[in-house]
Short mmCIF file of C-alpha atoms and ligand atoms in Angstrom, two decimals:
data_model
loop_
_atom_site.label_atom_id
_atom_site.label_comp_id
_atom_site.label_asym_id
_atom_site.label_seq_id
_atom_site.Cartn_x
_atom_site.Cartn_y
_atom_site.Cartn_z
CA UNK A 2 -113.14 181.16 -82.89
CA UNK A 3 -115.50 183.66 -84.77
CA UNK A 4 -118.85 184.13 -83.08
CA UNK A 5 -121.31 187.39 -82.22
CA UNK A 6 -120.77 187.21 -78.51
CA UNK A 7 -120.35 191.02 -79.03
CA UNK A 8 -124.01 191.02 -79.80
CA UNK A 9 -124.88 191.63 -76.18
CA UNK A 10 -122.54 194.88 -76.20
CA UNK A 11 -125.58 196.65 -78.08
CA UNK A 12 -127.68 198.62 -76.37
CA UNK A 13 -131.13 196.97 -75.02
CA UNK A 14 -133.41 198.31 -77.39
CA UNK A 15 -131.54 197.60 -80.52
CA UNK A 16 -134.06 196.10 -82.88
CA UNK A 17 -132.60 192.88 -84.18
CA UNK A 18 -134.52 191.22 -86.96
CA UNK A 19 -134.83 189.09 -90.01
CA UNK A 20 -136.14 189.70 -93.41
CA UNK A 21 -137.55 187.94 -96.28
CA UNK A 22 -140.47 189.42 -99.32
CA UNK A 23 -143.48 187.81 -100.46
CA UNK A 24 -142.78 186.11 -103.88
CA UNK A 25 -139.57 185.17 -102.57
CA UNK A 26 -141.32 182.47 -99.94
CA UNK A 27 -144.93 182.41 -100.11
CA UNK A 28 -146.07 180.33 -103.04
CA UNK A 29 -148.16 181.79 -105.59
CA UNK A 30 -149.78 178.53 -106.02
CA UNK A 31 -151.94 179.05 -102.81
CA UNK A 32 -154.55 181.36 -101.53
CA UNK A 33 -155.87 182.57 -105.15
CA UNK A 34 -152.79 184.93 -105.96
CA UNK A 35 -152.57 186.71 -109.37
CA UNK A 36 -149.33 186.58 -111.81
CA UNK A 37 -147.14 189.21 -111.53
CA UNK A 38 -143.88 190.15 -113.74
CA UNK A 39 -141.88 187.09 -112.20
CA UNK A 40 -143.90 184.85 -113.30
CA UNK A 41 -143.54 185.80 -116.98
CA UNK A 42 -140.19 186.47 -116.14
CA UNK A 43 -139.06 183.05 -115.06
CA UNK A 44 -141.23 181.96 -117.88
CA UNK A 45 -139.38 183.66 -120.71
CA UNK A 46 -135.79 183.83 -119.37
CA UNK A 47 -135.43 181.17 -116.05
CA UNK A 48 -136.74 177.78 -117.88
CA UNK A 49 -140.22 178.05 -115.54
CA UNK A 50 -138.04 178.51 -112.62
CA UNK A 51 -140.71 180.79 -110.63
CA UNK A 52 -141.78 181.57 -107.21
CA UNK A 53 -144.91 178.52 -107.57
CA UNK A 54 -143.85 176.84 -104.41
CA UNK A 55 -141.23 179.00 -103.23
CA UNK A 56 -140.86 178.16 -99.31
CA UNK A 57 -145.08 177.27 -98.88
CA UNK A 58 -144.80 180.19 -95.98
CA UNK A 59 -148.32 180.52 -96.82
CA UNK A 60 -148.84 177.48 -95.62
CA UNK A 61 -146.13 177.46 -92.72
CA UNK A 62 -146.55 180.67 -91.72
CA UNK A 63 -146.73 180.00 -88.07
CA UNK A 64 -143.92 178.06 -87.98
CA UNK A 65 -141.68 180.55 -89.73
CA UNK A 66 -142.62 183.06 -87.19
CA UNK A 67 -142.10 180.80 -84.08
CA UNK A 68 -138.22 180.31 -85.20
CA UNK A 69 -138.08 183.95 -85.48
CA UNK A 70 -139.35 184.20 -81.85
CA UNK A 71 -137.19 181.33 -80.92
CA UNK A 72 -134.04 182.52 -82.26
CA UNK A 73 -134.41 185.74 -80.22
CA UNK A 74 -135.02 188.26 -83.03
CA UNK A 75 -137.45 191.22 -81.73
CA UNK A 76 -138.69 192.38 -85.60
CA UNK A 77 -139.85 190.58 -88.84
CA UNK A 78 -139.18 192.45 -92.07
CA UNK A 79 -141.63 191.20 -94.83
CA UNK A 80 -143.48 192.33 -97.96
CA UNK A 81 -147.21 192.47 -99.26
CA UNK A 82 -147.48 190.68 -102.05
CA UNK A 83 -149.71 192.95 -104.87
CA UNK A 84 -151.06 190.45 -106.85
CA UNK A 85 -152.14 188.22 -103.90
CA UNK A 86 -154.38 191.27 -102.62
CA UNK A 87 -155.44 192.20 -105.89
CA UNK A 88 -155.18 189.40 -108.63
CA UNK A 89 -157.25 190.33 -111.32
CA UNK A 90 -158.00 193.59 -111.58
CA UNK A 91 -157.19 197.34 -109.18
CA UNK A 92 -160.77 197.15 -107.44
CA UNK A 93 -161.70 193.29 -106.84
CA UNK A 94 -160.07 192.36 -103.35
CA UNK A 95 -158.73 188.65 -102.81
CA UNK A 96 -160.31 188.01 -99.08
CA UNK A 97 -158.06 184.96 -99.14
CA UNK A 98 -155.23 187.13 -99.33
CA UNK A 99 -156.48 189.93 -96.76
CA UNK A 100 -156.94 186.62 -94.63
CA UNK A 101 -153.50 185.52 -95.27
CA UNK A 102 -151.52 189.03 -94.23
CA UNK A 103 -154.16 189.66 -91.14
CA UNK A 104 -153.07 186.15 -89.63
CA UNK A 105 -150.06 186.65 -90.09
CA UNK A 106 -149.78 189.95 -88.39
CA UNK A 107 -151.67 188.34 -85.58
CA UNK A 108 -149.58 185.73 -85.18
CA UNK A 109 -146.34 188.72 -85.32
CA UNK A 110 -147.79 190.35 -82.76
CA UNK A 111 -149.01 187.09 -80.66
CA UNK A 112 -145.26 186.24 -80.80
CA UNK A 113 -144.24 190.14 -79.28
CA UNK A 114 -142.51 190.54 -82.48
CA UNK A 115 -142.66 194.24 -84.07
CA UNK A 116 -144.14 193.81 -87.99
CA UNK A 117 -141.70 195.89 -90.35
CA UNK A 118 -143.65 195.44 -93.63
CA UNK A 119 -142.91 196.52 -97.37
CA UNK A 120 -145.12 197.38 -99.83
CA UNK A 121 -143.66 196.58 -102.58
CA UNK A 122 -140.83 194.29 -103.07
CA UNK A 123 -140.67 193.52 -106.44
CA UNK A 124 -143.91 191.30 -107.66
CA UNK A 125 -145.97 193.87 -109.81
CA UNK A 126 -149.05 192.58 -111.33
CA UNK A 127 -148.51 191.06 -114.54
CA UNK A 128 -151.65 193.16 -115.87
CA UNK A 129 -149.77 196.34 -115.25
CA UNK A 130 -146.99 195.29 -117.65
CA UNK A 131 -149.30 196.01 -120.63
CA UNK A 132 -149.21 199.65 -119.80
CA UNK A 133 -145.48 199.21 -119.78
CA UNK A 134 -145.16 198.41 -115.98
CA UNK A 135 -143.43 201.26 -113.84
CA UNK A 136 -142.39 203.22 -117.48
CA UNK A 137 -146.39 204.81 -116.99
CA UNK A 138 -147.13 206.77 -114.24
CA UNK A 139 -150.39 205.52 -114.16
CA UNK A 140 -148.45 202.02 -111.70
CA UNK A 141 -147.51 204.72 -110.13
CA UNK A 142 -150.91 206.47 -109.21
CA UNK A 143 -152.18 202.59 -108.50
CA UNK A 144 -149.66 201.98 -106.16
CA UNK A 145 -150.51 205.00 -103.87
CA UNK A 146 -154.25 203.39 -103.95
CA UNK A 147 -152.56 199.99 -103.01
CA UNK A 148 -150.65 201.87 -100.11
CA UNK A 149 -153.94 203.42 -99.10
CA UNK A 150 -155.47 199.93 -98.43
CA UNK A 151 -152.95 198.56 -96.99
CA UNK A 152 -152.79 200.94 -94.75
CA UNK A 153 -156.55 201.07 -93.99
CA UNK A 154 -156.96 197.48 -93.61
CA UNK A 155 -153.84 196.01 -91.82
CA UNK A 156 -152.71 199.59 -90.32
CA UNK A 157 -153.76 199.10 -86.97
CA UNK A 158 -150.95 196.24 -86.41
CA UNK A 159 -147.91 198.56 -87.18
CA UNK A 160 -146.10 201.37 -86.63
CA UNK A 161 -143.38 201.41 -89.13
CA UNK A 162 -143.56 200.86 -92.83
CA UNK A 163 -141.85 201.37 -96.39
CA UNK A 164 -143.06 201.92 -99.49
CA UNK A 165 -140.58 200.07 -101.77
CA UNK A 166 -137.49 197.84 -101.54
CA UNK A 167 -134.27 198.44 -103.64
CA UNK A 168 -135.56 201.12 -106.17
CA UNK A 169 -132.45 200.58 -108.21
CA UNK A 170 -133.21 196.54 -108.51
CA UNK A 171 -136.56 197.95 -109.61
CA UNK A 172 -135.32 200.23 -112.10
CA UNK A 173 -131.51 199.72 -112.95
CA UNK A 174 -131.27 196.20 -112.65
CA UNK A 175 -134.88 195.33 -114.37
CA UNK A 176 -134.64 197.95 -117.14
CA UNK A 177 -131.41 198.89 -118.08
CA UNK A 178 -129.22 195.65 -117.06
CA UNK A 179 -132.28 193.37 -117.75
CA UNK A 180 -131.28 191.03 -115.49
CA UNK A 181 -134.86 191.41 -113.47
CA UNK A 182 -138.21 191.55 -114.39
CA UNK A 183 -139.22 192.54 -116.78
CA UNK A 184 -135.67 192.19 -118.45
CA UNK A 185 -135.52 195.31 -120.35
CA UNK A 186 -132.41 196.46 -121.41
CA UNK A 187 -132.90 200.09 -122.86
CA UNK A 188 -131.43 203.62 -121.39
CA UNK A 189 -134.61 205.09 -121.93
CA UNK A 190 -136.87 202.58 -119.81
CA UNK A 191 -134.07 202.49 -116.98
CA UNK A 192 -133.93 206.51 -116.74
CA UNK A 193 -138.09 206.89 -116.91
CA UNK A 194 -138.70 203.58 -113.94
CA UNK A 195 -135.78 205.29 -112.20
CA UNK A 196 -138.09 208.72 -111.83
CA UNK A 197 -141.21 206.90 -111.90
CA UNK A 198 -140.33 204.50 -108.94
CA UNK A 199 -139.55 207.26 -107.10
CA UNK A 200 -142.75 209.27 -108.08
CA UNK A 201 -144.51 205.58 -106.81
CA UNK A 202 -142.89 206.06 -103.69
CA UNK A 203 -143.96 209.70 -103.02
CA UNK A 204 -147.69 208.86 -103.85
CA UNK A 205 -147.47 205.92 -101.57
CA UNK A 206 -146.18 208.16 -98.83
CA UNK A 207 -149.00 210.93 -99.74
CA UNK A 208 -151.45 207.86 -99.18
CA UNK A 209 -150.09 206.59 -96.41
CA UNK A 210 -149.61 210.02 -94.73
CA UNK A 211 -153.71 210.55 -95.41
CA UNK A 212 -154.45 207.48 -93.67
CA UNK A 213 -152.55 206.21 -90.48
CA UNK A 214 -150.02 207.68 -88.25
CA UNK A 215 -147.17 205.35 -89.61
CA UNK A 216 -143.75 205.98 -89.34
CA UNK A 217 -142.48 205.73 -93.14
CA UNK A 218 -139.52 204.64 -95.05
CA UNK A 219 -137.89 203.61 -97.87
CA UNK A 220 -135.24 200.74 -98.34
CA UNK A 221 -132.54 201.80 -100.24
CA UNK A 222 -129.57 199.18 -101.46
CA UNK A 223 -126.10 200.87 -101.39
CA UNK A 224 -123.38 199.58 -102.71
CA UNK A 225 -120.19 200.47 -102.23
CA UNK A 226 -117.80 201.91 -105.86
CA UNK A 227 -114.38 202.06 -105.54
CA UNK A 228 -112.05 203.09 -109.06
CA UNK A 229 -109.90 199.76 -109.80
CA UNK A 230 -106.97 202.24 -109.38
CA UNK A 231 -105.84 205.79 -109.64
CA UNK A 232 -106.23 206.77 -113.16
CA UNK A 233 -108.87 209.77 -113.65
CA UNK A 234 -110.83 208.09 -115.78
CA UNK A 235 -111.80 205.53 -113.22
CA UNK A 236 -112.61 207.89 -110.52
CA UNK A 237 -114.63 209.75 -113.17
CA UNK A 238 -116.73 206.28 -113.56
CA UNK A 239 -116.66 205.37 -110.25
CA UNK A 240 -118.45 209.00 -109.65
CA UNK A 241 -121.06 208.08 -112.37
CA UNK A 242 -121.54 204.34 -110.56
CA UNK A 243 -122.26 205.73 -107.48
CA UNK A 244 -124.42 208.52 -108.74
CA UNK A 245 -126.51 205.70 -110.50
CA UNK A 246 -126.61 203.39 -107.92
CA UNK A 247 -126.52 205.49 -104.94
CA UNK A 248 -127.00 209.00 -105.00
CA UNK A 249 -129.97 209.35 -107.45
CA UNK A 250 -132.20 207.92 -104.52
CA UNK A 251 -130.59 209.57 -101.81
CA UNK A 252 -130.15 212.56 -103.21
CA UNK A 253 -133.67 212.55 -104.59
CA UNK A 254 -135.77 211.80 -101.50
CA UNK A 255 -133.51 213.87 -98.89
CA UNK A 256 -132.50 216.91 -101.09
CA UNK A 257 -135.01 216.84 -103.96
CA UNK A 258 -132.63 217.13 -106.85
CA UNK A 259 -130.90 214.46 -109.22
CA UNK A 260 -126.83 214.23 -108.79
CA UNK A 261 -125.11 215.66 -111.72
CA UNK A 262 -123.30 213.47 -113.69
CA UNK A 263 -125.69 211.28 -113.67
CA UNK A 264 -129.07 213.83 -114.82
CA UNK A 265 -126.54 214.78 -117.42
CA UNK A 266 -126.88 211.55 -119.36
CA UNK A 267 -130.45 210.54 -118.13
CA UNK A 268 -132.41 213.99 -118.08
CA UNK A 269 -133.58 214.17 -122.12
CA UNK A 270 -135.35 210.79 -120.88
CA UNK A 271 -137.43 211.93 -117.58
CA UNK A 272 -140.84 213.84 -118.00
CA UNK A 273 -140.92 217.35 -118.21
CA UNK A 274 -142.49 217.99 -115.00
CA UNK A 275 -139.67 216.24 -112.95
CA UNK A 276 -138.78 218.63 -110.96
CA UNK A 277 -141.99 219.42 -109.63
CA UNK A 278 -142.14 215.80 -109.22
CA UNK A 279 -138.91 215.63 -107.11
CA UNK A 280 -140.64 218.16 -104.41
CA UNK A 281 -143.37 215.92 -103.73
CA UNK A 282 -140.58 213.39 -103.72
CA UNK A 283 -138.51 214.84 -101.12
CA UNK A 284 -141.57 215.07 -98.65
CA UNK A 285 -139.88 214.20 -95.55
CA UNK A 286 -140.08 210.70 -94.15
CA UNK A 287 -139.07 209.12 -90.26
CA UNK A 288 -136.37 206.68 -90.91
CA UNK A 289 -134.35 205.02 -93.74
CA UNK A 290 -133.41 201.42 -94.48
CA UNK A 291 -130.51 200.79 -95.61
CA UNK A 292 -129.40 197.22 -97.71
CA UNK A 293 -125.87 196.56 -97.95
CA UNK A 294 -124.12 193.67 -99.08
CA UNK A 295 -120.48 194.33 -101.25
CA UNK A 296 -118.75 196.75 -102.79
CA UNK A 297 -117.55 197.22 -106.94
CA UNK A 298 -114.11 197.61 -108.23
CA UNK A 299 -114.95 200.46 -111.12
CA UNK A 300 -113.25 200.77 -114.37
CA UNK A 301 -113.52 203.16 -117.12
CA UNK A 302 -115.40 201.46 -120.03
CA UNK A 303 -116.93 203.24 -123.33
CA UNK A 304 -120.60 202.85 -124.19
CA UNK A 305 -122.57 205.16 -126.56
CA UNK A 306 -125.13 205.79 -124.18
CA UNK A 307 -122.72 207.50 -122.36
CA UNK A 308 -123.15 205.14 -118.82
CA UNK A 309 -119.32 204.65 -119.54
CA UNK A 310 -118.13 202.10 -116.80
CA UNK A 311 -117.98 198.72 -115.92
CA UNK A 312 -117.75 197.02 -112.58
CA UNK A 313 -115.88 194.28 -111.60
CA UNK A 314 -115.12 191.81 -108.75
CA UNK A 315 -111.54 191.98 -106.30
CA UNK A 316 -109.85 189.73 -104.93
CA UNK A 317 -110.93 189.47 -101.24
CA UNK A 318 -112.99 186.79 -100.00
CA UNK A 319 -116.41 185.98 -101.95
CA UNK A 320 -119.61 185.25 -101.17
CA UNK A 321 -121.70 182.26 -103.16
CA UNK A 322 -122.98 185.13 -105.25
CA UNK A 323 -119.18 185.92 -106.17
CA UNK A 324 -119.78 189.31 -104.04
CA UNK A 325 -116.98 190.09 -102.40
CA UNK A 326 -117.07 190.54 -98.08
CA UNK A 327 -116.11 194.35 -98.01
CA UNK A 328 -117.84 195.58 -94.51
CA UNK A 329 -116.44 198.78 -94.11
CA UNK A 330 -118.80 199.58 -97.17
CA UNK A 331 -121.24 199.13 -94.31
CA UNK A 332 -120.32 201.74 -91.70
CA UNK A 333 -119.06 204.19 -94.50
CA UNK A 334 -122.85 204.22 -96.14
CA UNK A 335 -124.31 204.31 -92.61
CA UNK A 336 -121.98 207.92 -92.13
CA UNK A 337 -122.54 209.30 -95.22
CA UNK A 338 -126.54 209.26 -94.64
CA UNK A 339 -125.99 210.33 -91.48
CA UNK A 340 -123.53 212.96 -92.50
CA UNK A 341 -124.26 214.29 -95.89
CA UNK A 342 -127.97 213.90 -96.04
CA UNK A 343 -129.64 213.78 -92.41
CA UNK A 344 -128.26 213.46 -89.27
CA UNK A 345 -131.67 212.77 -87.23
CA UNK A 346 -133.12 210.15 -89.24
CA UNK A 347 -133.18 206.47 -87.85
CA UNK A 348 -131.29 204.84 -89.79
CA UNK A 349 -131.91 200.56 -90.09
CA UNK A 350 -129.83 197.76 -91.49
CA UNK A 351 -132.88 196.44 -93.64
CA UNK A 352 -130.62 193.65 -95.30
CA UNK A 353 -127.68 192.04 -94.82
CA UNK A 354 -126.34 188.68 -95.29
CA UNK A 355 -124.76 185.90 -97.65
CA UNK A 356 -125.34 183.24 -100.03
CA UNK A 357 -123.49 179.94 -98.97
CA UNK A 358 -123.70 177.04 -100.61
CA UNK A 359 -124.56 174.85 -97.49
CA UNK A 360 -125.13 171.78 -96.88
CA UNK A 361 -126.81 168.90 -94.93
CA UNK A 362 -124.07 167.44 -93.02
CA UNK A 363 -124.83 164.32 -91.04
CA UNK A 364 -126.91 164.74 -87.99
CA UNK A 365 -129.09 167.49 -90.09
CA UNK A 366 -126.41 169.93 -88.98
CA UNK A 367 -125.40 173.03 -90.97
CA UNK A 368 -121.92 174.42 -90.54
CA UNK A 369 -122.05 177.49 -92.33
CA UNK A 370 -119.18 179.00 -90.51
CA UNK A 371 -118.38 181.74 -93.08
CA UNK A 372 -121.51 183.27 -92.74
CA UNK A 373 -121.32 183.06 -88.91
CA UNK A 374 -118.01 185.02 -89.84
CA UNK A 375 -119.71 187.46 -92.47
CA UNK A 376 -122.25 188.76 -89.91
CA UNK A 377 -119.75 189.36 -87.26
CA UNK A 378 -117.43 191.70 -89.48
CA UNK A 379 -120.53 193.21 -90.46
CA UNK A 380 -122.30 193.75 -87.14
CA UNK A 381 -119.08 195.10 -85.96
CA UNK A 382 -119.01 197.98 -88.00
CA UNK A 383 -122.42 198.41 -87.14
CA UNK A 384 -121.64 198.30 -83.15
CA UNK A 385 -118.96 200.82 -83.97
CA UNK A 386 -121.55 203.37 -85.41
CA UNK A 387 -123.84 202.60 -82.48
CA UNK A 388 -120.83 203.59 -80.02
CA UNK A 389 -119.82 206.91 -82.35
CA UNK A 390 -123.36 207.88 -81.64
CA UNK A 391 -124.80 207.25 -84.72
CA UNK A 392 -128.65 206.79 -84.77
CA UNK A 393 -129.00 203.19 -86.12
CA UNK A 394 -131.42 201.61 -84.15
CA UNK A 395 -131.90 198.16 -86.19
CA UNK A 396 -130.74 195.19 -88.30
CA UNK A 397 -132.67 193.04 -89.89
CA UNK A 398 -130.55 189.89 -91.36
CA UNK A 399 -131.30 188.54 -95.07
CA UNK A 400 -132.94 186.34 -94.77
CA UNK A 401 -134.86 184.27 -92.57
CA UNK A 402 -135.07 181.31 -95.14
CA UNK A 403 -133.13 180.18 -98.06
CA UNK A 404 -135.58 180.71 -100.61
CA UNK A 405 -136.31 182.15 -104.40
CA UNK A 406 -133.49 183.75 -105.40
CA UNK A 407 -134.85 185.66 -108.50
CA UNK A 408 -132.78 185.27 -111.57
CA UNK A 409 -130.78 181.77 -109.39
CA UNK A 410 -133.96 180.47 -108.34
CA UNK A 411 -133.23 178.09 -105.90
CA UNK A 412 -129.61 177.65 -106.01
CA UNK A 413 -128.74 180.37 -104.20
CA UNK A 414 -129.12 179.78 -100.19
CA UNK A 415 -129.28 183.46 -98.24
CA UNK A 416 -130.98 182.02 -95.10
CA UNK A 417 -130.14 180.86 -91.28
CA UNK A 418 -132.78 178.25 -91.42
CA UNK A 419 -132.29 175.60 -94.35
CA UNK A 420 -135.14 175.06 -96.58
CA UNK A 421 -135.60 171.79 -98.02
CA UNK A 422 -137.33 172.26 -101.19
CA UNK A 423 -138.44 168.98 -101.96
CA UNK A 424 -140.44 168.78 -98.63
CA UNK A 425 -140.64 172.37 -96.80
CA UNK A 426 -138.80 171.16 -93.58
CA UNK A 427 -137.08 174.02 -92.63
CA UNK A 428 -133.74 173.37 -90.37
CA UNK A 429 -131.79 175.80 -88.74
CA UNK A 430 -128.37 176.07 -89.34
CA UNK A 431 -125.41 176.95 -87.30
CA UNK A 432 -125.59 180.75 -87.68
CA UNK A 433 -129.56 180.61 -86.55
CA UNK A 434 -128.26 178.85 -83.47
CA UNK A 435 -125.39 181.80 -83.05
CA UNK A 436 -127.69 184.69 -83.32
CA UNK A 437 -130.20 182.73 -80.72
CA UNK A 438 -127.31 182.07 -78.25
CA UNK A 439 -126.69 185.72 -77.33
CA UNK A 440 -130.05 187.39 -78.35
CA UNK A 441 -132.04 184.78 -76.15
O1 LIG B 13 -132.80 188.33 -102.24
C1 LIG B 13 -132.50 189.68 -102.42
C2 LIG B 13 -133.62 190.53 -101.87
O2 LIG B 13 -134.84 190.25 -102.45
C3 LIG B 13 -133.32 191.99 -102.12
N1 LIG B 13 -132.00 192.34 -101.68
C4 LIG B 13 -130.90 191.50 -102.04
C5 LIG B 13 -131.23 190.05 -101.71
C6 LIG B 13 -130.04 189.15 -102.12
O3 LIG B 13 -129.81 189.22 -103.47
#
C-alpha cells in the first residue's frame, strides 16, 4: 500500500507546507478588488470563465487556514493580489484589501503557521495592460513601488518572501504560447516580458532590500526536457527548450548573463541596456523556490522564428493535466541548482502536486489514491536530497484547494481539500488525511 509514512524520516525542522495564489481562490467579487488581465482574459478567450467566485477564501479565510493547521502543515504559501490593494489607480489604497491580507496574516500567525507570501502571482492590473502590460518597463518600476508597500505595511509578519511566481508562465506561456493572459502570441513580446519580468523582479528586490530585513526569493518552475531520442537534432532542441524554459532565469539571476542558444534568437528583441540590467538582476538573494511538476519529450521542429522545437507527451503514467509523473525531474533540478549555480542557497519545493479528476464518493469520501501515490515518488526524491546533504529545507504542496485553474477554470482539481463550487464546502480528501497522519 502507497502512503508517506516516510514523511517522519525528515528531519524536524523541515518546513512542510501548502500553496495556493490570490486570483486562484479569493473571489474578486468581494472586498472592492480591481480587474486585472484574467479577467479580460477569461472574458475574451474562457467564455466568462474567471476567478469571480473562485473558492470565496475571502470569505472563508479562517477556515482555510485552520485545515492547514489541522492537517499538520507548519507554512502557508500564498500571493498578494495587486489589484485588490490597488484597484483603480498606483496611489489610491483599497483599506478593504489591506484589511483582508492583515487578518489573514494574523490569523497565520495565530495558527503558529510561518506566512511564505508572493508578490506577484499572475493577476496584473488590467489598467497596466494599456501600456502593454510587462512589454513596458514602466510595470516594472510600479511593481518595485508595490513591493515597497507591501513590505512596509504587512512586513512585520514575515520573514521570507518572493517577488514573482513562474516568470516563464508570465512571459513564455502568456506572450509567446498565448495560452495565459494576456494571450499574446508574438516572439517579440515573449523575448521583451522575458527581460522585463526579470528587471520587475530585481526592482522588487531593490525595494524590498530598502525596506525590511526579509529573506528574498524567487519561484522558478523547472521543467524537465529530454530529446524524444538520439538524433542531434533533438538534443540540439532539447538544449534550446531548456535554455527557454529553464536556464534563462537561472542563469540570469545567479550568473547575470543569458544562456546562449537561446540570446542568439531572442537578443535583437531585448533593450539595449540589458546587460546592465542583468547586474542589477543578479543581486544576490537568500533562497530559491523551486516548482516542479513533469518533464517534455523534445523533438526537432522548424519554425521561422527560429524557436525550432516542439514538445510532446510519453508514455508513462499521466496526470489529469495529461502531464506525465516523471519525479526524478525533481531531484535532478534540485542538484543542478545546487551544483551548477549555488551550493549555499536554501533551496524550497514551492509547488508540487496533481490534477485528479476526483470525486465525491458516498460518505463525502475522496479516494484520490494516485495522488497519495504522486506525492510519495515525489517526496522521495526529495528525502533523498535531504540525506545527500543537499540544503532543501521545504515543500510546499499545490495546492491547498481545488480551485481556478486559469485557462481550465474549474475543471481541473489540484487540491487535498475538495471544493464544492456550487456551495464553498470544502472537504478533505484522502491525501489531506495522509499528509495529517504522519505530520500531526
Ligand atoms: O495552478 C498553477 C499555479 O498557479 C502555478 N503553478 C502551476 C499550477 C498548476 O498548473
Amino acid at each position: 500500500m502507497i502512503n508517506l509514512s516516510f514523511l517522519q524520516d525528515f528531519p524536524k525542522d523541515f518546513n512542510f507546507g501548502v500553496a495556493t495564489s490570490s486570483y486562484q481562490i479569493e473571489g474578486t467579487m468581494y472586498g472592492n478588488c480591481g480587474k486585472s488581465i484574467w479577467d479580460d482574459f477569461a472574458e475574451r478567450k474562457l467564455n466568462g470563465i474567471d476567478g469571480k467566485l473562485a473558492c470565496n477564501h475571502i470569505e472563508y479565510f479562517k477556515e482555510d487556514i485552520k485545515l492547514i493547521k489541522d492537517a499538520g502543515f507548519k507554512a502557508y504559501r500564498f500571493s498578494f493580489a495587486w489589484p485588490r490593494l490597488f484597484p483603480d489607480n498606483n496611489k489610491d489604497v483599497n483599506l478593504k484589501g489591506v484589511d483582508f491580507y492583515k487578518q489573514l496574516l494574523e490569523e497565520i500567525n495565530n495558527c503558529d503557521l510561518e506566512a511564505f507570501p508572493t508578490i506577484y502571482h499572475w493577476d496584473l492590473p488590467i489598467r497596466f495592460q494599456k501600456i502593454k502590460g510587462w512589454e513596458d518597463q514602466e510595470t516594472c518600476k510600479h511593481f518595485g513601488e508595490l513591493s515597497f508597500f507591501i513590505s512596509k505595511t504587512f512586513g512585520d509578519q514575515f520573514e521570507k518572501i518572493s517577488t514573482i511566481n513562474e516568470p516563464w508562465c508570465v512571459s513564455w506561456l502568456s506572450h509567446y504560447l498565448g495560452e495565459h493572459a494576456p494571450g499574446i502570441k508574438n516572439i517579440q513580446s515573449a523575448a521583451k516580458t522575458m527581460h522585463n519580468i526579470l528587471f520587475a523582479h530585481s526592482q522588487s528586490v531593490e525595494a524590498l532590500r530598502s525596506c525590511n530585513d526579509h529573506q528574498i526569493g524567487i519561484v522558478l518552475n523547472n521543467q524537465f526536457g529530454q530529446p524524444i531520442n538520439n538524433n542531434e537534432e533533438n538534443i540540439q532542441a532539447t538544449k534550446l527548450f531548456d535554455e527557454i524554459h529553464n536556464r534563462w532565469f537561472s542563469d540570469a539571476i545567479f550568473k547575470g548573463k543569458y544562456p546562449e542558444l537561446a540570446l542568439s534568437i531572442l537578443e535583437k528583441y531585448l533593450p539595449e541596456n540589458y546587460k546592465t540590467q542583468l547586474e542589477l538582476i543578479s543581486s544576490p538573494i537568500d533562497w530559491i523556490g523551486l516548482n516542479y511538476y513533469t518533464r517534455s519529450l523534445i523533438k526537432y521542429k522548424k519554425s521561422d522564428d527560429g524557436v525550432n522545437y516542439e514538445c510532446n507527451s510519453g508514455t508513462l503514467k499521466k496526470t489529469d493535466m495529461g502531464w506525465e509523473f516523471y519525479p526524478e525531474g525533481l531531484s535532478y533540478f534540485i542538484k543542478r541548482i545546487n551544483k551548477e549555480y549555488d551550493n549555499n542557497i536554501p533551496i524550497y519545493i514551492t509547488e508540487n502536486g496533481m490534477a485528479n479528476n476526483d470525486k465525491l464518493s458516498l460518505g463525502n469520501s475522496i479516494q484520490d489514491h494516485d495522488r497519495i501515490e504522486f506525492f510519495n515518488v515525489h517526496l522521495k526524491e526529495v528525502l533523498n536530497c535531504v540525506n545527500e546533504k543537499l540544503p532543501v529545507k521545504g515543500y510546499f504542496a499545490w495546492s491547498l484547494l481545488d480551485n481556478y485553474e486559469w485557462a481550465f477554470g474549474y475543471s481541473k482539481r489540484f487540491g487535498l481539500v475538495f471544493t464544492d463550487f456550487q456551495n464553498f464546502k470544502r472537504i478533505p480528501k484522502n491525501s489531506y488525511y495522509e499528509f495529517q497522519k504522519y505530520l500531526k
